[in-house]
Amino acid sequence: MAKGYALVLGGGGAKGAYHIGVWKALREIGLRIEAIFGTSVGAINACLIGQGDYFRAEQLWSNLSLNQVLTLPPELLKDGRFVLTKQNLSILQNFVRLTLKEGGLDTQPLRQLIEAYLDEPKLRRSGLDIGLLSVRLSDFSPLKVFLSETQPGTWVEYLLASAAFPGFKSPRIGGTNFIDGGLYNNVPHELAKQRGYRRIIVVDNSGIGNNRPPDISGTETVYIKNTLTFGGEFDFVPEILQKWIRLGYYDTLQTFGVVRGKRYFYRLNPKALARLEKLFQKPSLHKHLAHIFHKEQLRFQPDSWEKEVRRHLPDEYAFLPSLPEALMEYAAYTLSLPRLFLYEWNDWEKSVKKHVYAWSGKSSAVSFLTDLIKGKHTHLPLLVLKVLFLASDNLLE
């Protein structure tokens, strides 16, 4: 059996929901995980993943609220978010004074949540190498600790130490106070490498902290990074959390080549794409393309027109192997198709086509400036794609 991967999870509070989507995709792909390391919420999710109960973890993260993490006056919350109004200003002032007096925000709800979901004996029996990162408050030096090196029944204390966001009460272990591990390294690739793992999956969900560039030399490191963002570390709102889960799932499938796309997510249909590519080879189509080039004051050459079209695309699309695929991605982004969606190919093609057909041909301020400054004709790719779609629908004159 091939060796598995070490999984590294970044910190980020509510953005930790992203890890659950990543986990869902890894399960579908069938990758074997043999070690999990994390900082802050990444350390907590390392345990959920290590315990293997995906559906329980998904249910938790789909409905998590801020008052399950911190003790806060209910008057300061609305729909799961912190709100400040004239009516609750005095409550906030009293709460701040009390918080400062007590040395930080009370994380007793977070402790209770971890204790409810952490099955430490099961985690130890799993045989997975589990580790986390925290920071000593006295000198801001890192604490790197591994489950196998700790006494049974103590792991919850280390999890709280790793997730002690600045402003929270500082957890104390063995006479030492700790603060969030993200102050040292929010995405602790080094833990995996120092433990001898060479196949490493890093999950960076853009959490606040010190994101040290990983030293990937001598490793096979796969880097998964969120391509969209939906709020901050304390936006524990079900609608937002569920978006993070979906994005983690899509980004991971895309990273491993299961779905295609740069800014979008779609499943490739090679036959359908080949049909579009074949249309571009037809001489009967070239006269319509030549008309477009002339309209854009460009010279049309049958042997090099594709290269000219690519020159007017942004680099992220210009170098895609298939021109129709590149044009569709560019059109989707330019014409603002919904992004947080996994398109089947037929739906992808229909959606892009619908937007291209509805396009008025007008320039946006951004495209106008791009044309002016970079010498591009940003209309050209859209016009060429429209001709291609018309040909595929047998609508060309």
GROMACS .gro file of C-alpha atoms in nm:
model
  397
    1MET     CA    1   0.000   0.000   0.000
    2ALA     CA    2   0.127   0.345  -0.090
    3LYS     CA    3   0.215   0.573   0.197
    4GLY     CA    4  -0.052   0.818   0.304
    5TYR     CA    5  -0.037   1.191   0.355
    6ALA     CA    6   0.015   1.420   0.650
    7LEU     CA    7  -0.261   1.681   0.665
    8VAL     CA    8  -0.181   2.033   0.791
    9LEU     CA    9  -0.473   2.259   0.889
   10GLY     CA   10  -0.444   2.635   0.932
   11GLY     CA   11  -0.608   2.850   1.197
   12GLY     CA   12  -0.892   3.088   1.126
   13GLY     CA   13  -1.185   3.064   1.365
   14ALA     CA   14  -1.511   3.035   1.171
   15LYS     CA   15  -1.309   2.975   0.855
   16GLY     CA   16  -1.233   2.634   1.001
   17ALA     CA   17  -1.555   2.517   0.834
   18TYR     CA   18  -1.342   2.509   0.518
   19HIS     CA   19  -1.152   2.210   0.662
   20ILE     CA   20  -1.471   2.004   0.671
   21GLY     CA   21  -1.526   2.055   0.299
   22VAL     CA   22  -1.164   1.960   0.233
   23TRP     CA   23  -1.215   1.645   0.439
   24LYS     CA   24  -1.528   1.555   0.242
   25ALA     CA   25  -1.335   1.578  -0.086
   26LEU     CA   26  -1.037   1.380   0.045
   27ARG     CA   27  -1.276   1.104   0.153
   28GLU     CA   28  -1.427   1.091  -0.196
   29ILE     CA   29  -1.089   1.092  -0.364
   30GLY     CA   30  -0.979   0.810  -0.136
   31LEU     CA   31  -0.655   0.958  -0.005
   32ARG     CA   32  -0.522   0.796   0.310
   33ILE     CA   33  -0.431   1.032   0.593
   34GLU     CA   34  -0.178   0.905   0.848
   35ALA     CA   35  -0.101   1.227   1.039
   36ILE     CA   36  -0.284   1.554   1.109
   37PHE     CA   37  -0.129   1.874   1.243
   38GLY     CA   38  -0.296   2.206   1.309
   39THR     CA   39  -0.295   2.545   1.470
   40SER     CA   40  -0.591   2.689   1.664
   41VAL     CA   41  -0.915   2.575   1.498
   42GLY     CA   42  -0.697   2.358   1.275
   43ALA     CA   43  -0.587   2.167   1.585
   44ILE     CA   44  -0.949   2.117   1.691
   45ASN     CA   45  -1.050   1.997   1.346
   46ALA     CA   46  -0.750   1.766   1.338
   47CYS     CA   47  -0.918   1.577   1.620
   48LEU     CA   48  -1.258   1.568   1.451
   49ILE     CA   49  -1.098   1.432   1.135
   50GLY     CA   50  -0.883   1.188   1.331
   51GLN     CA   51  -1.193   1.049   1.503
   52GLY     CA   52  -1.342   0.980   1.160
   53ASP     CA   53  -1.705   1.082   1.216
   54TYR     CA   54  -1.750   1.309   0.917
   55PHE     CA   55  -2.125   1.355   0.937
   56ARG     CA   56  -2.117   1.457   1.303
   57ALA     CA   57  -1.843   1.710   1.226
   58GLU     CA   58  -2.036   1.848   0.928
   59GLN     CA   59  -2.349   1.886   1.139
   60LEU     CA   60  -2.152   2.072   1.405
   61TRP     CA   61  -1.987   2.312   1.162
   62SER     CA   62  -2.301   2.374   0.960
   63ASN     CA   63  -2.479   2.518   1.264
   64LEU     CA   64  -2.206   2.650   1.494
   65SER     CA   65  -2.281   2.980   1.667
   66LEU     CA   66  -2.064   3.241   1.837
   67ASN     CA   67  -2.217   3.176   2.178
   68GLN     CA   68  -2.091   2.817   2.150
   69VAL     CA   69  -1.739   2.959   2.148
   70LEU     CA   70  -1.753   3.258   2.385
   71THR     CA   71  -1.960   3.376   2.678
   72LEU     CA   72  -2.124   3.692   2.546
   73PRO     CA   73  -2.425   3.896   2.656
   74PRO     CA   74  -2.717   3.794   2.432
   75GLU     CA   75  -2.797   4.164   2.382
   76LEU     CA   76  -2.474   4.197   2.180
   77LEU     CA   77  -2.570   3.924   1.934
   78LYS     CA   78  -2.810   3.918   1.643
   79ASP     CA   79  -2.844   3.624   1.404
   80GLY     CA   80  -2.521   3.482   1.542
   81ARG     CA   81  -2.318   3.799   1.485
   82PHE     CA   82  -2.187   4.068   1.717
   83VAL     CA   83  -2.384   4.392   1.674
   84LEU     CA   84  -2.343   4.735   1.830
   85THR     CA   85  -2.642   4.967   1.867
   86LYS     CA   86  -2.736   5.266   2.079
   87GLN     CA   87  -2.951   5.036   2.287
   88ASN     CA   88  -2.675   4.792   2.379
   89LEU     CA   89  -2.384   5.038   2.408
   90SER     CA   90  -2.397   5.049   2.788
   91ILE     CA   91  -2.409   4.668   2.799
   92LEU     CA   92  -2.099   4.656   2.581
   93GLN     CA   93  -1.915   4.906   2.804
   94ASN     CA   94  -1.990   4.702   3.116
   95PHE     CA   95  -1.894   4.382   2.937
   96VAL     CA   96  -1.559   4.527   2.825
   97ARG     CA   97  -1.478   4.645   3.178
   98LEU     CA   98  -1.560   4.303   3.320
   99THR     CA   99  -1.360   4.126   3.047
  100LEU     CA  100  -1.051   4.338   3.114
  101LYS     CA  101  -1.086   4.278   3.488
  102GLU     CA  102  -1.107   3.902   3.436
  103GLY     CA  103  -0.814   3.886   3.195
  104GLY     CA  104  -0.993   3.821   2.869
  105LEU     CA  105  -1.301   3.673   2.706
  106ASP     CA  106  -1.444   3.366   2.873
  107THR     CA  107  -1.401   3.056   2.653
  108GLN     CA  108  -1.588   2.818   2.880
  109PRO     CA  109  -1.840   2.745   2.599
  110LEU     CA  110  -1.550   2.644   2.372
  111ARG     CA  111  -1.417   2.412   2.640
  112GLN     CA  112  -1.757   2.252   2.678
  113LEU     CA  113  -1.788   2.215   2.301
  114ILE     CA  114  -1.448   2.047   2.272
  115GLU     CA  115  -1.522   1.817   2.562
  116ALA     CA  116  -1.853   1.719   2.400
  117TYR     CA  117  -1.694   1.633   2.065
  118LEU     CA  118  -1.345   1.514   2.159
  119ASP     CA  119  -1.314   1.137   2.207
  120GLU     CA  120  -0.955   1.130   2.322
  121PRO     CA  121  -0.935   0.750   2.377
  122LYS     CA  122  -1.069   0.691   2.024
  123LEU     CA  123  -0.823   0.945   1.885
  124ARG     CA  124  -0.533   0.771   2.058
  125ARG     CA  125  -0.648   0.430   1.933
  126SER     CA  126  -0.665   0.559   1.574
  127GLY     CA  127  -0.287   0.535   1.539
  128LEU     CA  128  -0.278   0.873   1.366
  129ASP     CA  129   0.005   1.110   1.446
  130ILE     CA  130  -0.171   1.419   1.584
  131GLY     CA  131   0.009   1.742   1.670
  132LEU     CA  132  -0.053   2.109   1.733
  133LEU     CA  133   0.117   2.440   1.783
  134SER     CA  134   0.074   2.698   2.060
  135VAL     CA  135   0.279   2.990   2.191
  136ARG     CA  136   0.412   3.055   2.541
  137LEU     CA  137   0.287   3.392   2.654
  138SER     CA  138   0.599   3.462   2.864
  139ASP     CA  139   0.848   3.477   2.576
  140PHE     CA  140   0.632   3.405   2.265
  141SER     CA  141   0.828   3.089   2.195
  142PRO     CA  142   0.647   2.806   2.016
  143LEU     CA  143   0.517   2.494   2.184
  144LYS     CA  144   0.504   2.196   1.950
  145VAL     CA  145   0.319   1.912   2.113
  146PHE     CA  146   0.203   1.570   1.989
  147LEU     CA  147  -0.078   1.357   2.121
  148SER     CA  148   0.142   1.052   2.166
  149GLU     CA  149   0.372   1.249   2.398
  150THR     CA  150   0.101   1.376   2.634
  151GLN     CA  151  -0.076   1.219   2.930
  152PRO     CA  152  -0.423   1.077   2.867
  153GLY     CA  153  -0.697   1.323   2.957
  154THR     CA  154  -0.487   1.635   2.895
  155TRP     CA  155  -0.539   1.694   2.524
  156VAL     CA  156  -0.831   1.933   2.569
  157GLU     CA  157  -0.598   2.167   2.759
  158TYR     CA  158  -0.352   2.176   2.469
  159LEU     CA  159  -0.633   2.238   2.221
  160LEU     CA  160  -0.748   2.538   2.423
  161ALA     CA  161  -0.388   2.660   2.441
  162SER     CA  162  -0.354   2.639   2.065
  163ALA     CA  163  -0.686   2.821   2.009
  164ALA     CA  164  -0.637   3.102   2.262
  165PHE     CA  165  -0.701   3.392   2.025
  166PRO     CA  166  -0.561   3.726   2.150
  167GLY     CA  167  -0.822   3.872   2.382
  168PHE     CA  168  -0.931   3.532   2.512
  169LYS     CA  169  -0.842   3.426   2.864
  170SER     CA  170  -0.496   3.274   2.851
  171PRO     CA  171  -0.500   2.897   2.924
  172ARG     CA  172  -0.247   2.772   3.176
  173ILE     CA  173  -0.066   2.438   3.161
  174GLY     CA  174   0.199   2.339   3.416
  175GLY     CA  175   0.243   2.695   3.538
  176THR     CA  176   0.280   2.841   3.188
  177ASN     CA  177   0.026   3.059   3.010
  178PHE     CA  178  -0.036   3.014   2.639
  179ILE     CA  179  -0.175   3.210   2.347
  180ASP     CA  180  -0.291   3.117   1.997
  181GLY     CA  181  -0.038   2.923   1.791
  182GLY     CA  182  -0.119   3.140   1.491
  183LEU     CA  183   0.105   3.410   1.638
  184TYR     CA  184   0.401   3.185   1.558
  185ASN     CA  185   0.280   2.990   1.254
  186ASN     CA  186  -0.081   2.976   1.146
  187VAL     CA  187  -0.017   2.698   0.892
  188PRO     CA  188   0.234   2.462   1.063
  189HIS     CA  189   0.379   2.271   0.768
  190GLU     CA  190   0.698   2.243   0.974
  191LEU     CA  191   0.531   2.003   1.220
  192ALA     CA  192   0.473   1.749   0.945
  193LYS     CA  193   0.820   1.790   0.800
  194GLN     CA  194   0.993   1.767   1.137
  195ARG     CA  195   0.805   1.444   1.211
  196GLY     CA  196   0.949   1.295   0.894
  197TYR     CA  197   0.652   1.315   0.661
  198ARG     CA  198   0.724   1.388   0.299
  199ARG     CA  199   0.376   1.368   0.141
  200ILE     CA  200   0.198   1.667   0.290
  201ILE     CA  201  -0.136   1.837   0.219
  202VAL     CA  202  -0.151   2.194   0.348
  203VAL     CA  203  -0.489   2.362   0.396
  204ASP     CA  204  -0.463   2.741   0.418
  205ASN     CA  205  -0.801   2.905   0.481
  206SER     CA  206  -0.663   3.261   0.506
  207GLY     CA  207  -0.683   3.286   0.882
  208ILE     CA  208  -0.536   3.585   1.065
  209GLY     CA  209  -0.188   3.507   1.192
  210ASN     CA  210   0.173   3.459   1.099
  211ASN     CA  211   0.156   3.253   0.782
  212ARG     CA  212   0.519   3.150   0.747
  213PRO     CA  213   0.611   3.036   0.395
  214PRO     CA  214   0.659   2.658   0.421
  215ASP     CA  215   0.994   2.502   0.341
  216ILE     CA  216   0.873   2.237   0.097
  217SER     CA  217   1.219   2.121  -0.011
  218GLY     CA  218   1.242   1.743   0.001
  219THR     CA  219   0.865   1.706   0.025
  220GLU     CA  220   0.572   1.642  -0.203
  221THR     CA  221   0.348   1.921  -0.077
  222VAL     CA  222  -0.002   1.984  -0.209
  223TYR     CA  223  -0.127   2.333  -0.119
  224ILE     CA  224  -0.503   2.390  -0.090
  225LYS     CA  225  -0.601   2.756  -0.059
  226ASN     CA  226  -0.946   2.914  -0.045
  227THR     CA  227  -1.037   3.081  -0.373
  228LEU     CA  228  -1.320   3.285  -0.221
  229THR     CA  229  -1.384   3.438   0.121
  230PHE     CA  230  -1.707   3.483   0.315
  231GLY     CA  231  -1.632   3.685   0.624
  232GLY     CA  232  -1.407   3.696   0.926
  233GLU     CA  233  -1.287   3.470   1.204
  234PHE     CA  234  -1.593   3.532   1.421
  235ASP     CA  235  -1.868   3.505   1.160
  236PHE     CA  236  -2.020   3.192   1.309
  237VAL     CA  237  -2.334   3.217   1.096
  238PRO     CA  238  -2.479   2.895   0.947
  239GLU     CA  239  -2.520   3.045   0.599
  240ILE     CA  240  -2.156   3.154   0.593
  241LEU     CA  241  -2.022   2.835   0.751
  242GLN     CA  242  -2.203   2.622   0.494
  243LYS     CA  243  -2.047   2.829   0.215
  244TRP     CA  244  -1.702   2.763   0.362
  245ILE     CA  245  -1.774   2.389   0.367
  246ARG     CA  246  -1.883   2.391   0.003
  247LEU     CA  247  -1.579   2.594  -0.101
  248GLY     CA  248  -1.339   2.360   0.079
  249TYR     CA  249  -1.498   2.070  -0.106
  250TYR     CA  250  -1.480   2.238  -0.447
  251ASP     CA  251  -1.127   2.376  -0.401
  252THR     CA  252  -0.995   2.035  -0.302
  253LEU     CA  253  -1.158   1.855  -0.596
  254GLN     CA  254  -1.010   2.122  -0.821
  255THR     CA  255  -0.663   2.097  -0.663
  256PHE     CA  256  -0.655   1.722  -0.727
  257GLY     CA  257  -0.786   1.758  -1.082
  258VAL     CA  258  -1.123   1.593  -1.021
  259VAL     CA  259  -1.300   1.907  -1.146
  260ARG     CA  260  -1.173   2.177  -1.378
  261GLY     CA  261  -1.161   2.552  -1.362
  262LYS     CA  262  -0.950   2.847  -1.255
  263ARG     CA  263  -1.208   3.064  -1.082
  264TYR     CA  264  -1.499   2.828  -1.144
  265PHE     CA  265  -1.570   2.462  -1.076
  266TYR     CA  266  -1.703   2.232  -1.346
  267ARG     CA  267  -1.677   1.869  -1.451
  268LEU     CA  268  -1.516   1.828  -1.790
  269ASN     CA  269  -1.691   1.644  -2.072
  270PRO     CA  270  -1.403   1.568  -2.314
  271LYS     CA  271  -1.635   1.480  -2.602
  272ALA     CA  272  -1.836   1.802  -2.570
  273LEU     CA  273  -1.518   2.008  -2.548
  274ALA     CA  274  -1.368   1.830  -2.849
  275ARG     CA  275  -1.684   1.914  -3.045
  276LEU     CA  276  -1.632   2.285  -2.978
  277GLU     CA  277  -1.261   2.263  -3.064
  278LYS     CA  278  -1.347   2.094  -3.393
  279LEU     CA  279  -1.582   2.379  -3.487
  280PHE     CA  280  -1.291   2.623  -3.464
  281GLN     CA  281  -1.112   2.423  -3.733
  282LYS     CA  282  -1.385   2.473  -3.991
  283PRO     CA  283  -1.292   2.717  -4.269
  284SER     CA  284  -1.660   2.820  -4.290
  285LEU     CA  285  -1.628   2.962  -3.940
  286HIS     CA  286  -1.315   3.158  -4.024
  287LYS     CA  287  -1.498   3.416  -4.238
  288HIS     CA  288  -1.707   3.511  -3.935
  289LEU     CA  289  -1.395   3.531  -3.720
  290ALA     CA  290  -1.225   3.744  -3.985
  291HIS     CA  291  -1.518   3.987  -3.969
  292ILE     CA  292  -1.478   4.016  -3.591
  293PHE     CA  293  -1.104   4.077  -3.620
  294HIS     CA  294  -1.164   4.348  -3.880
  295LYS     CA  295  -1.420   4.511  -3.651
  296GLU     CA  296  -1.165   4.515  -3.371
  297GLN     CA  297  -0.903   4.657  -3.613
  298LEU     CA  298  -0.692   4.342  -3.596
  299ARG     CA  299  -0.547   4.136  -3.878
  300PHE     CA  300  -0.696   3.789  -3.919
  301GLN     CA  301  -0.456   3.513  -4.023
  302PRO     CA  302  -0.594   3.158  -4.056
  303ASP     CA  303  -0.276   3.002  -3.918
  304SER     CA  304  -0.228   3.229  -3.616
  305TRP     CA  305  -0.565   3.377  -3.515
  306GLU     CA  306  -0.585   3.157  -3.204
  307LYS     CA  307  -0.255   3.296  -3.079
  308GLU     CA  308  -0.389   3.648  -3.133
  309VAL     CA  309  -0.705   3.572  -2.934
  310ARG     CA  310  -0.499   3.432  -2.646
  311ARG     CA  311  -0.291   3.751  -2.644
  312HIS     CA  312  -0.599   3.942  -2.536
  313LEU     CA  313  -0.684   3.706  -2.250
  314PRO     CA  314  -0.551   3.743  -1.893
  315ASP     CA  315  -0.257   3.508  -1.833
  316GLU     CA  316  -0.454   3.275  -1.605
  317TYR     CA  317  -0.675   3.185  -1.902
  318ALA     CA  318  -0.441   3.250  -2.194
  319PHE     CA  319  -0.228   2.944  -2.124
  320LEU     CA  320  -0.504   2.687  -2.082
  321PRO     CA  321  -0.452   2.412  -2.342
  322SER     CA  322  -0.804   2.433  -2.486
  323LEU     CA  323  -0.907   2.766  -2.637
  324PRO     CA  324  -1.285   2.708  -2.598
  325GLU     CA  325  -1.230   2.620  -2.232
  326ALA     CA  326  -1.018   2.932  -2.183
  327LEU     CA  327  -1.279   3.152  -2.351
  328MET     CA  328  -1.561   3.005  -2.141
  329GLU     CA  329  -1.371   3.064  -1.816
  330TYR     CA  330  -1.293   3.420  -1.917
  331ALA     CA  331  -1.652   3.487  -2.022
  332ALA     CA  332  -1.791   3.340  -1.699
  333TYR     CA  333  -1.573   3.569  -1.489
  334THR     CA  334  -1.623   3.877  -1.706
  335LEU     CA  335  -2.001   3.833  -1.718
  336SER     CA  336  -2.030   3.745  -1.346
  337LEU     CA  337  -2.163   3.390  -1.342
  338PRO     CA  338  -2.223   3.254  -0.988
  339ARG     CA  339  -1.896   3.105  -0.863
  340LEU     CA  340  -1.981   2.896  -0.558
  341PHE     CA  341  -2.133   2.617  -0.761
  342LEU     CA  342  -2.015   2.287  -0.908
  343TYR     CA  343  -2.135   2.280  -1.268
  344GLU     CA  344  -2.188   1.966  -1.468
  345TRP     CA  345  -2.054   2.030  -1.817
  346ASN     CA  346  -2.392   2.069  -1.990
  347ASP     CA  347  -2.503   2.320  -1.727
  348TRP     CA  348  -2.168   2.497  -1.748
  349GLU     CA  349  -2.187   2.534  -2.125
  350LYS     CA  350  -2.554   2.642  -2.116
  351SER     CA  351  -2.491   2.897  -1.839
  352VAL     CA  352  -2.194   3.056  -2.015
  353LYS     CA  353  -2.378   3.056  -2.346
  354LYS     CA  354  -2.682   3.223  -2.191
  355HIS     CA  355  -2.469   3.504  -2.049
  356VAL     CA  356  -2.273   3.548  -2.373
  357TYR     CA  357  -2.592   3.568  -2.579
  358ALA     CA  358  -2.733   3.825  -2.334
  359TRP     CA  359  -2.415   4.033  -2.339
  360SER     CA  360  -2.478   4.375  -2.488
  361GLY     CA  361  -2.126   4.424  -2.620
  362LYS     CA  362  -2.066   4.728  -2.401
  363SER     CA  363  -1.729   4.784  -2.236
  364SER     CA  364  -1.691   4.806  -1.860
  365ALA     CA  365  -1.464   5.069  -1.709
  366VAL     CA  366  -1.215   4.794  -1.619
  367SER     CA  367  -1.203   4.647  -1.968
  368PHE     CA  368  -1.171   4.993  -2.121
  369LEU     CA  369  -0.870   5.073  -1.900
  370THR     CA  370  -0.718   4.732  -1.972
  371ASP     CA  371  -0.754   4.790  -2.344
  372LEU     CA  372  -0.601   5.134  -2.313
  373ILE     CA  373  -0.310   5.052  -2.081
  374LYS     CA  374  -0.217   4.702  -2.196
  375GLY     CA  375  -0.309   4.731  -2.561
  376LYS     CA  376  -0.566   4.452  -2.535
  377HIS     CA  377  -0.904   4.405  -2.703
  378THR     CA  378  -1.098   4.249  -2.419
  379HIS     CA  379  -1.411   4.225  -2.636
  380LEU     CA  380  -1.237   3.998  -2.883
  381PRO     CA  381  -1.245   3.676  -2.674
  382LEU     CA  382  -1.615   3.727  -2.595
  383LEU     CA  383  -1.701   3.795  -2.959
  384VAL     CA  384  -1.506   3.487  -3.073
  385LEU     CA  385  -1.684   3.272  -2.813
  386LYS     CA  386  -2.021   3.406  -2.926
  387VAL     CA  387  -1.945   3.302  -3.284
  388LEU     CA  388  -1.844   2.957  -3.157
  389PHE     CA  389  -2.171   2.919  -2.966
  390LEU     CA  390  -2.372   3.037  -3.265
  391ALA     CA  391  -2.199   2.779  -3.479
  392SER     CA  392  -2.266   2.504  -3.223
  393ASP     CA  393  -2.635   2.599  -3.227
  394ASN     CA  394  -2.641   2.617  -3.608
  395LEU     CA  395  -2.735   2.985  -3.595
  396LEU     CA  396  -2.462   3.134  -3.811
  397GLU     CA  397  -2.582   3.277  -4.139
   0.00000   0.00000   0.00000
